[in-house]
PDB file of C-alpha atoms in Angstrom:
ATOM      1  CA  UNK S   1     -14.741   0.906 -20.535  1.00  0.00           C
ATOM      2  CA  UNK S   2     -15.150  -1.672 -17.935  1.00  0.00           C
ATOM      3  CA  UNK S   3     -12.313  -3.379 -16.529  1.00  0.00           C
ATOM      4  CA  UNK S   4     -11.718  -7.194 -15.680  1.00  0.00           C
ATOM      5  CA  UNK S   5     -14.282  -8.133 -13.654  1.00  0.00           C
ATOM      6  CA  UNK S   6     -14.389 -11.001 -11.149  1.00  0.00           C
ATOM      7  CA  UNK S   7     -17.565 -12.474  -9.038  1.00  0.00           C
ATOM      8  CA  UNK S   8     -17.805 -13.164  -6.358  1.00  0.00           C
ATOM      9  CA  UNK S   9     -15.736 -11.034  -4.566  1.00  0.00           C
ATOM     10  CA  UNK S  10     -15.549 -13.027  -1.512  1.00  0.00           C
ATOM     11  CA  UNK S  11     -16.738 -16.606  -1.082  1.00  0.00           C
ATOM     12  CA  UNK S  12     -17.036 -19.175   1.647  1.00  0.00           C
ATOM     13  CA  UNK S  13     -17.749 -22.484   1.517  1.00  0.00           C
ATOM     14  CA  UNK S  14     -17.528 -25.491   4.018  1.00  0.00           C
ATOM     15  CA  UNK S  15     -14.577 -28.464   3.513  1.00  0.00           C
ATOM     16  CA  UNK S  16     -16.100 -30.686   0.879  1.00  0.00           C
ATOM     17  CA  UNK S  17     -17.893 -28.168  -1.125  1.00  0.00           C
ATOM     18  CA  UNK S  18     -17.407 -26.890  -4.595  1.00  0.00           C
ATOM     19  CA  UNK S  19     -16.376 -23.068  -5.684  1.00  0.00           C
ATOM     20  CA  UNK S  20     -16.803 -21.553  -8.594  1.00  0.00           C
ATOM     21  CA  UNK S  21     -14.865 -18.248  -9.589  1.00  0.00           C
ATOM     22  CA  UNK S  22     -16.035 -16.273 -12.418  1.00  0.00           C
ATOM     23  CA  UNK S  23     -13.813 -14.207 -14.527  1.00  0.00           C
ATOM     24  CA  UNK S  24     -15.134 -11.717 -17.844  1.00  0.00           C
ATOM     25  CA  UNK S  25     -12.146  -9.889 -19.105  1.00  0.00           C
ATOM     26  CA  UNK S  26     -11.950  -6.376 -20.630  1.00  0.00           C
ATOM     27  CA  UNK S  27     -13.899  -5.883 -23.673  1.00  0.00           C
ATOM     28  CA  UNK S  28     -11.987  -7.092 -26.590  1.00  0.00           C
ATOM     29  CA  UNK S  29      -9.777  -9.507 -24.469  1.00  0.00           C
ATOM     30  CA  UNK S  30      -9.444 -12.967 -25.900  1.00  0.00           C
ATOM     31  CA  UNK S  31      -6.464 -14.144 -23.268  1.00  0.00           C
ATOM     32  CA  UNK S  32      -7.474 -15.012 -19.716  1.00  0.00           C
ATOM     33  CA  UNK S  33      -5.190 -15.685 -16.907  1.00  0.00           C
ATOM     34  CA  UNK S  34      -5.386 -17.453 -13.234  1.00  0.00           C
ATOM     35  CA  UNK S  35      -3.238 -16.591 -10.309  1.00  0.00           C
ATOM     36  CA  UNK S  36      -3.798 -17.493  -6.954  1.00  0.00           C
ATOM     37  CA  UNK S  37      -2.329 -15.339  -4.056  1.00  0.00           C
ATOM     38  CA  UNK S  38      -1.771 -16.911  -0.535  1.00  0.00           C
ATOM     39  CA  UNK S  39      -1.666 -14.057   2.383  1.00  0.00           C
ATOM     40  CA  UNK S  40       1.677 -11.936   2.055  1.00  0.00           C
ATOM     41  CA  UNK S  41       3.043 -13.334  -0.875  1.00  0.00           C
ATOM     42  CA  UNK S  42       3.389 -13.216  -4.650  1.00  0.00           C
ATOM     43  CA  UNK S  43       0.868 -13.807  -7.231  1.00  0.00           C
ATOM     44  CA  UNK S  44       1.703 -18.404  -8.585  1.00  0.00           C
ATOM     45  CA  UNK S  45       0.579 -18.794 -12.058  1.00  0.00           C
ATOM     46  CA  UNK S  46      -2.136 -21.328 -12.163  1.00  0.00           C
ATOM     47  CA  UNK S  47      -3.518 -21.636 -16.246  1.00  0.00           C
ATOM     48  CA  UNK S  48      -3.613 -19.442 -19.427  1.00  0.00           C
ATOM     49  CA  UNK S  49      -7.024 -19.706 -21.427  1.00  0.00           C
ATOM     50  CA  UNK S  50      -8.036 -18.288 -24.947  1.00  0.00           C
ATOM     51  CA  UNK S  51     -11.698 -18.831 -25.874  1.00  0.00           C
ATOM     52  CA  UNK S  52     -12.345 -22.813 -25.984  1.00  0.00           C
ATOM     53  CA  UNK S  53      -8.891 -23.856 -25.764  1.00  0.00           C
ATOM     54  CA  UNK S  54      -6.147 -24.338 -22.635  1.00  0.00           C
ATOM     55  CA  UNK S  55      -3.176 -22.977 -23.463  1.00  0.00           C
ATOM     56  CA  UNK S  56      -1.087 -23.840 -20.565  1.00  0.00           C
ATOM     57  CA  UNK S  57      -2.184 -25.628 -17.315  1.00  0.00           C
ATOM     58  CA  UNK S  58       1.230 -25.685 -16.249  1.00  0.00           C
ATOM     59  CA  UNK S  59       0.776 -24.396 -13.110  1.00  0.00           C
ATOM     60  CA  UNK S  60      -2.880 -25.780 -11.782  1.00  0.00           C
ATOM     61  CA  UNK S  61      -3.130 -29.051  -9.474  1.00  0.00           C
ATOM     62  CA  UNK S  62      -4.071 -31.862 -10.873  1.00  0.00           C
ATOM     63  CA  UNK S  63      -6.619 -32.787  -9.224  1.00  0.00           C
ATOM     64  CA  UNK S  64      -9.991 -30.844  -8.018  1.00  0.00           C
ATOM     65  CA  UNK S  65      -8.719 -28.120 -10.051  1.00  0.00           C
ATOM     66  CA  UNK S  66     -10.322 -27.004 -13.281  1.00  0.00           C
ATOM     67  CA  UNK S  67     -10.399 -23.778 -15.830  1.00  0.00           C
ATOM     68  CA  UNK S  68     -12.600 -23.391 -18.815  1.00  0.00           C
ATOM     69  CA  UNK S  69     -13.004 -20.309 -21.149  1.00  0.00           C
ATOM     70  CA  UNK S  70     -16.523 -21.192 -23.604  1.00  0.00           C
ATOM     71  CA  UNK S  71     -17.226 -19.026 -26.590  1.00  0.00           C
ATOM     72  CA  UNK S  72     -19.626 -17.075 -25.188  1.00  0.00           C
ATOM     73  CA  UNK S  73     -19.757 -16.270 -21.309  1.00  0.00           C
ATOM     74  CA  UNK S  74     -17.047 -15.445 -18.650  1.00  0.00           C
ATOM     75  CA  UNK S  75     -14.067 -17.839 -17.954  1.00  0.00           C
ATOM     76  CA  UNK S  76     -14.721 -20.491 -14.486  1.00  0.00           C
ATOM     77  CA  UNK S  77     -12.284 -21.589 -12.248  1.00  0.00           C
ATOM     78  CA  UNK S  78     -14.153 -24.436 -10.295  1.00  0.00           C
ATOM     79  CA  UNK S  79     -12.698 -25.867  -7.439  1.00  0.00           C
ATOM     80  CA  UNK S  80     -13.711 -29.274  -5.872  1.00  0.00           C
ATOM     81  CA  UNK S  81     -13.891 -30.687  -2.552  1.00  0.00           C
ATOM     82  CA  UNK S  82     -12.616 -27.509  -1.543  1.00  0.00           C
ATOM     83  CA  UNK S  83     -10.085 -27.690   1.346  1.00  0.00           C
ATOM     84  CA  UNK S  84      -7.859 -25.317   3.776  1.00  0.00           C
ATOM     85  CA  UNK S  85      -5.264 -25.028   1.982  1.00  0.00           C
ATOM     86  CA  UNK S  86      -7.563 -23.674  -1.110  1.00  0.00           C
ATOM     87  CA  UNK S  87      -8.070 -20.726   0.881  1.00  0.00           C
ATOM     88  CA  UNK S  88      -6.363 -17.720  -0.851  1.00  0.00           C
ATOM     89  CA  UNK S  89      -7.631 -15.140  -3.511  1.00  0.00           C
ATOM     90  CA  UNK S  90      -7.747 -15.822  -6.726  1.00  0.00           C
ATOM     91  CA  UNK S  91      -7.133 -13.225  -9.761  1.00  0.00           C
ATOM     92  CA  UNK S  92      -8.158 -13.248 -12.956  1.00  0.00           C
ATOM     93  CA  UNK S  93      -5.847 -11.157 -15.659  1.00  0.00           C
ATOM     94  CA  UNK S  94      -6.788 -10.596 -19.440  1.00  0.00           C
ATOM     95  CA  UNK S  95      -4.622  -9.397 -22.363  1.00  0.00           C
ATOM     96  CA  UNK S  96      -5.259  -8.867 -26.057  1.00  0.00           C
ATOM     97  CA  UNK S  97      -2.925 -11.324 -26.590  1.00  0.00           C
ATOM     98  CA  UNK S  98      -0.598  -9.558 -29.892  1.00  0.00           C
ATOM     99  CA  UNK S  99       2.865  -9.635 -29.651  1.00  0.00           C
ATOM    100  CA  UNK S 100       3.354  -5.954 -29.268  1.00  0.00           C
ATOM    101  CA  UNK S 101       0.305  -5.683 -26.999  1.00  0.00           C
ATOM    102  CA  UNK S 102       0.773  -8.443 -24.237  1.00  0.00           C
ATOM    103  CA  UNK S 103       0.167  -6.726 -21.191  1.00  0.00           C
ATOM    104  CA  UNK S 104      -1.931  -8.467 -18.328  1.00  0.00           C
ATOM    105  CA  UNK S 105      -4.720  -6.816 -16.543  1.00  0.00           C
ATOM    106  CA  UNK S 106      -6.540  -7.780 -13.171  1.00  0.00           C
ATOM    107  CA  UNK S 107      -9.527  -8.103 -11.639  1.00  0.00           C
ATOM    108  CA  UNK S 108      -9.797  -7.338  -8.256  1.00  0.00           C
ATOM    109  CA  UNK S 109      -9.955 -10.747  -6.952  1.00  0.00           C
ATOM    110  CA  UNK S 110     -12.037 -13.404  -5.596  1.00  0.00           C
ATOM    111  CA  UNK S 111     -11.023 -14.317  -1.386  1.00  0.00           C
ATOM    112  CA  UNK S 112     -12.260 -17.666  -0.987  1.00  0.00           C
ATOM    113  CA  UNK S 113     -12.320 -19.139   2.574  1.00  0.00           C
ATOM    114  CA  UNK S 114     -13.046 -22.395   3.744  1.00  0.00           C
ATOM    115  CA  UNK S 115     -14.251 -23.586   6.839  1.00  0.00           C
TER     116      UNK S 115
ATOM    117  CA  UNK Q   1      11.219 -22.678 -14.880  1.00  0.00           C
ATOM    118  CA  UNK Q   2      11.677 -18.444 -14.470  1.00  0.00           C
ATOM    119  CA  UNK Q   3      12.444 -17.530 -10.542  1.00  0.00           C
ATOM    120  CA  UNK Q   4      11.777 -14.061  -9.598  1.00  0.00           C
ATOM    121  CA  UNK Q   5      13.522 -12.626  -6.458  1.00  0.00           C
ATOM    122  CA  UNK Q   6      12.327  -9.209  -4.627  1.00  0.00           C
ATOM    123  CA  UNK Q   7      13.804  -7.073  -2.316  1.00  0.00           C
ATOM    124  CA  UNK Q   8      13.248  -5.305   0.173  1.00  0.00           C
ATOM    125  CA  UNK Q   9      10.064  -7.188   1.255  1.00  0.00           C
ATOM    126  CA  UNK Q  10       9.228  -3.938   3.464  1.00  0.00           C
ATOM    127  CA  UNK Q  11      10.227  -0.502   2.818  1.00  0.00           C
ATOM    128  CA  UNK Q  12       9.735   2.661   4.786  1.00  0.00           C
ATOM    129  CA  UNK Q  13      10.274   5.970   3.888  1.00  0.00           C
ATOM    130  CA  UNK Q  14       9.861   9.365   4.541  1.00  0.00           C
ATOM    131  CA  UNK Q  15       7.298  11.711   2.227  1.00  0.00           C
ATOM    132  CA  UNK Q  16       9.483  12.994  -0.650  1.00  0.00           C
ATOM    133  CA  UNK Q  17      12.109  10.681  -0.165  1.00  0.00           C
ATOM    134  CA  UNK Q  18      13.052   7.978  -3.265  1.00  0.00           C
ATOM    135  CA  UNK Q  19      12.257   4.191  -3.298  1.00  0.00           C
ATOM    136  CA  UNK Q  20      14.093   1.709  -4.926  1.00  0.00           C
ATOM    137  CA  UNK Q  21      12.862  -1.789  -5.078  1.00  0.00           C
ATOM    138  CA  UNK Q  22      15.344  -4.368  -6.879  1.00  0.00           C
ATOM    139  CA  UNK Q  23      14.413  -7.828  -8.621  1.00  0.00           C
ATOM    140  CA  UNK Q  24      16.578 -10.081 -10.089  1.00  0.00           C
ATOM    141  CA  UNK Q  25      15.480 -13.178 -12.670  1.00  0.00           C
ATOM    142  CA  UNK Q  26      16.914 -16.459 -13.544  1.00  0.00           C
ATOM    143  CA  UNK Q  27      15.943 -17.051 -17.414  1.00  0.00           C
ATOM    144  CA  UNK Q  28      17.805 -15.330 -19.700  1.00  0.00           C
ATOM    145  CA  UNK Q  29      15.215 -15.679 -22.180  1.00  0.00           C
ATOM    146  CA  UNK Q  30      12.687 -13.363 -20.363  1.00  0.00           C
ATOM    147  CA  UNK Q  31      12.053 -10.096 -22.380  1.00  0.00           C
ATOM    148  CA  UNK Q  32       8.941  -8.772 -20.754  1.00  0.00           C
ATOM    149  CA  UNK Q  33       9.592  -7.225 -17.306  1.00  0.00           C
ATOM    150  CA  UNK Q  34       6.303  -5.378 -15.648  1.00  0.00           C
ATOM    151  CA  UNK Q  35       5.477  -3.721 -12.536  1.00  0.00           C
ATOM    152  CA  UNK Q  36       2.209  -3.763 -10.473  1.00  0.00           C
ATOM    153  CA  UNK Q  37       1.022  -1.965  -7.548  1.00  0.00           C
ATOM    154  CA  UNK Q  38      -1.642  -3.581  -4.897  1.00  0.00           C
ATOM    155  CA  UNK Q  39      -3.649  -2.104  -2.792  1.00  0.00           C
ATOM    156  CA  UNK Q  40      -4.856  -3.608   0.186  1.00  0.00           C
ATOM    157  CA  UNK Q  41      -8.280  -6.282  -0.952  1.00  0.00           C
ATOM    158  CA  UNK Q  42      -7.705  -5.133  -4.328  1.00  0.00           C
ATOM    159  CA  UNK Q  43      -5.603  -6.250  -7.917  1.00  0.00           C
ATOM    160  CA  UNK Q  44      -2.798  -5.771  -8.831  1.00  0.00           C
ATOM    161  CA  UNK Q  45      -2.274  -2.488 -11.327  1.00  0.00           C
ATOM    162  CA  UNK Q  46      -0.206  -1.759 -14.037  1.00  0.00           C
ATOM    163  CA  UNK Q  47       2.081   1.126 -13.856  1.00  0.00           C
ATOM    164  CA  UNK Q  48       4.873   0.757 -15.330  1.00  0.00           C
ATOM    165  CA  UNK Q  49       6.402  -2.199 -17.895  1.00  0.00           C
ATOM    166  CA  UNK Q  50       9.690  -2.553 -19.704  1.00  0.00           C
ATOM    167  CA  UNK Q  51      11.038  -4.556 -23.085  1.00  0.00           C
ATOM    168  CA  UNK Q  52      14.328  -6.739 -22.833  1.00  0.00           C
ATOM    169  CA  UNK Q  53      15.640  -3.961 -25.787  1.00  0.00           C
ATOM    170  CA  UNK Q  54      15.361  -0.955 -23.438  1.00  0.00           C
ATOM    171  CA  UNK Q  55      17.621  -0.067 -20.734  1.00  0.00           C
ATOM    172  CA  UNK Q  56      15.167   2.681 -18.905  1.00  0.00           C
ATOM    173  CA  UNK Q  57      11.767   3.797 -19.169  1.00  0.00           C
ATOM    174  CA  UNK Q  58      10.048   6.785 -17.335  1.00  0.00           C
ATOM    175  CA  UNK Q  59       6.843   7.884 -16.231  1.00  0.00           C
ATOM    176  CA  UNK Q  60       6.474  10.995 -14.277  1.00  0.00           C
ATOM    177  CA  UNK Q  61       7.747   9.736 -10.920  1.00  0.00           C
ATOM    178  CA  UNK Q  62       8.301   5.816 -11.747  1.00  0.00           C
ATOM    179  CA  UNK Q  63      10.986   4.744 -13.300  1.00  0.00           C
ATOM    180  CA  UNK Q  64      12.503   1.709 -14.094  1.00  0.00           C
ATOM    181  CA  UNK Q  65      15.562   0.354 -15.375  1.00  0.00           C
ATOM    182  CA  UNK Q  66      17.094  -3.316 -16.856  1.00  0.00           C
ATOM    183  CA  UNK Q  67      20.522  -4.911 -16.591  1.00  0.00           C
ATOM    184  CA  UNK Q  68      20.634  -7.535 -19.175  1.00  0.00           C
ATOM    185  CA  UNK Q  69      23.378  -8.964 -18.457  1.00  0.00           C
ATOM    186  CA  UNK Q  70      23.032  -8.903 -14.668  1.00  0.00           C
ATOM    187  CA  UNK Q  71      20.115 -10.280 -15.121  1.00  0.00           C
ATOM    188  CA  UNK Q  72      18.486  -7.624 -12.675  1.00  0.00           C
ATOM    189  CA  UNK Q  73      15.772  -4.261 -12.634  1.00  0.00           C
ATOM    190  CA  UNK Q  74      14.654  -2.032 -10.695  1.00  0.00           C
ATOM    191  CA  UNK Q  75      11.978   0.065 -10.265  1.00  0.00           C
ATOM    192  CA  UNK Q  76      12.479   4.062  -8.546  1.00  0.00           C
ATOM    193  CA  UNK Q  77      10.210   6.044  -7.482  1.00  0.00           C
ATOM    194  CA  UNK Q  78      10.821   9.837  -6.794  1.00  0.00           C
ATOM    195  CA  UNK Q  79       9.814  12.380  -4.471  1.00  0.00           C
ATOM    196  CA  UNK Q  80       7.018   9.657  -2.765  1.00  0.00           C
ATOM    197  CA  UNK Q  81       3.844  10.342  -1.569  1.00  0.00           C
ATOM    198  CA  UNK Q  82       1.400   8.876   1.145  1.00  0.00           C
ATOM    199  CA  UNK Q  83      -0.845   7.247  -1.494  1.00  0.00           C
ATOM    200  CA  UNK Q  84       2.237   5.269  -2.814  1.00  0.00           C
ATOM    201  CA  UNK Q  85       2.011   3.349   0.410  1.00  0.00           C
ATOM    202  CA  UNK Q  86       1.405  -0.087  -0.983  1.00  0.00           C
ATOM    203  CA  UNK Q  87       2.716  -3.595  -1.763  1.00  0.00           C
ATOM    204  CA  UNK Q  88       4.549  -3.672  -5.384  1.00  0.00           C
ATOM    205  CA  UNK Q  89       5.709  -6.751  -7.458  1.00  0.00           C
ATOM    206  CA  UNK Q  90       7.643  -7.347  -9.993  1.00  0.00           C
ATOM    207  CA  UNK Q  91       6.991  -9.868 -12.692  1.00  0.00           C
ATOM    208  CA  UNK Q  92       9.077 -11.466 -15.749  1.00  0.00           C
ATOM    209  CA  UNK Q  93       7.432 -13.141 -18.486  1.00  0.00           C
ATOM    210  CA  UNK Q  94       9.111 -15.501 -21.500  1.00  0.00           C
ATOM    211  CA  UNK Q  95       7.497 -15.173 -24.279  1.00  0.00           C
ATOM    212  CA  UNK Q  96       3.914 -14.730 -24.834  1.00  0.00           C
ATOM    213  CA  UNK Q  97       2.249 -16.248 -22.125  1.00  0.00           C
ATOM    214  CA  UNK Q  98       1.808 -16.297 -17.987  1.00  0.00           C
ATOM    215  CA  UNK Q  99       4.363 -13.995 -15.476  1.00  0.00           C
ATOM    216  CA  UNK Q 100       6.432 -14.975 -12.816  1.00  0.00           C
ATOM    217  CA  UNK Q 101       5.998 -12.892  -9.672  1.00  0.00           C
ATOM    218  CA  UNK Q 102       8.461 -11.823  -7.070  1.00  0.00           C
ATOM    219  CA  UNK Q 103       7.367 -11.778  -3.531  1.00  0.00           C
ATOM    220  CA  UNK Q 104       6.408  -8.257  -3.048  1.00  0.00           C
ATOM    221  CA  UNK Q 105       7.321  -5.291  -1.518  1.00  0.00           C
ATOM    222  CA  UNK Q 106       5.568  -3.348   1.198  1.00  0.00           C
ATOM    223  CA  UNK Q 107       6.198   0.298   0.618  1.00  0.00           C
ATOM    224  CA  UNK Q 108       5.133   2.889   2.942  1.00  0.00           C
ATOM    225  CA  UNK Q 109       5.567   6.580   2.830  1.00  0.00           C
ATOM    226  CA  UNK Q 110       5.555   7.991   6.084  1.00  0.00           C
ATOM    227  CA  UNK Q 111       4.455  11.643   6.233  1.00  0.00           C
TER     228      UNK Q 111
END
């Protein structure tokens, strides 16, 4: 039973350029999560996605930054004009979504650097 | 919005010793309250969770425990071990949707 998985593990791209994080979630997940992690601290909420629909963007920037979740295939976070300060890692998290069985799990991360 | 605070941020202890890592919250209204454990370039796991209607929950060597009122839990763990070296967070959700991550705690277990 596979977990969440998350390609590409690490990514670099150049000031200017576009990233694209992939997310699948466990099998029978239909809730996706984005978190981005800067070095030594917590995990910062970024948007909650069920299949074809944004739930809560609450906590992406406004700008560059975009999530989608289609029917079929994994979930993308795509990042434009990438700059520094996008440098970080980025984990996905899936849940089934029920009340009584809301817990998150993650994938092990993308680490995108730019240049 | 929910505002998660951690402490320690660094822990050391000696093999077989306890660890207690404390985290308070700020919305009343949260009633989901999990744990993860992170090992260095990888996720976050699972390993322990508790529900705003239970006081204390135990696994083996992890517990963890709520004060509603306070506003405050905590995880313990007993008699460590070198592999428990690791950074731990705690999280609060409100609720169905995204958690709310304190700042993590770097444990290590010194043998």
């Amino acid at each position: 039973n596979a977990g969440v998985m998350q390609n590409p593990r690490h990514l670099v791209r150049r000031r200017g350029q576009e990233a694209r994080l992939r997310c699948s979630p466990m099998k029978g997940h239909s809730h996706v999560y984005w978190y981005r992690q800067l070095p030594e601290e917590g995990l910062k909420f970024m948007v909650y996605l069920q299949k074809e629909n944004i739930i809560d963007e609450s906590g992406m920037p406004k700008e560059r930054f975009s999530a989608e979740f289609p029917k079929e295939g994994p979930s993308i976070l795509r990042i434009q004009q990438v700059v520094r300060g996008d440098s970080a890692a980025y984990f996905c998290a899936s849940s089934l979504g029920t009340v009584r069985s809301n817990e998150q799990f993650f994938g092990p991360g993308t680490r995108l650097t730019v240049l | 919005g929910e505002n998660v605070e951690q402490h320690p941020s660094t822990l050391s202890v000696q093999e077989g010793d306890s660890a207690v890592i404390k985290c308070t919250y700020s919305d009343s209204a949260s009633n989901y309250f999990p744990w993860y454990k992170q090992e260095l370039g990888k996720g976050p796991q699972l390993i322990i969770d508790i529900r705003s209607n239970v006081g204390e929950k135990k696994d083996q060597r992890i517990a963890v425990t709520l004060n509603k009122t306070a506003k405050h839990f905590s995880l313990h763990i007993t008699e460590t071990q070198p592999e428990d070296s690791a950074v731990y967070f705690c999280a609060a959700r409100t609720g169905a949707n995204n958690l709310f991550f304190g700042t993590g705690t770097r444990l290590t277990v010194i043998p």
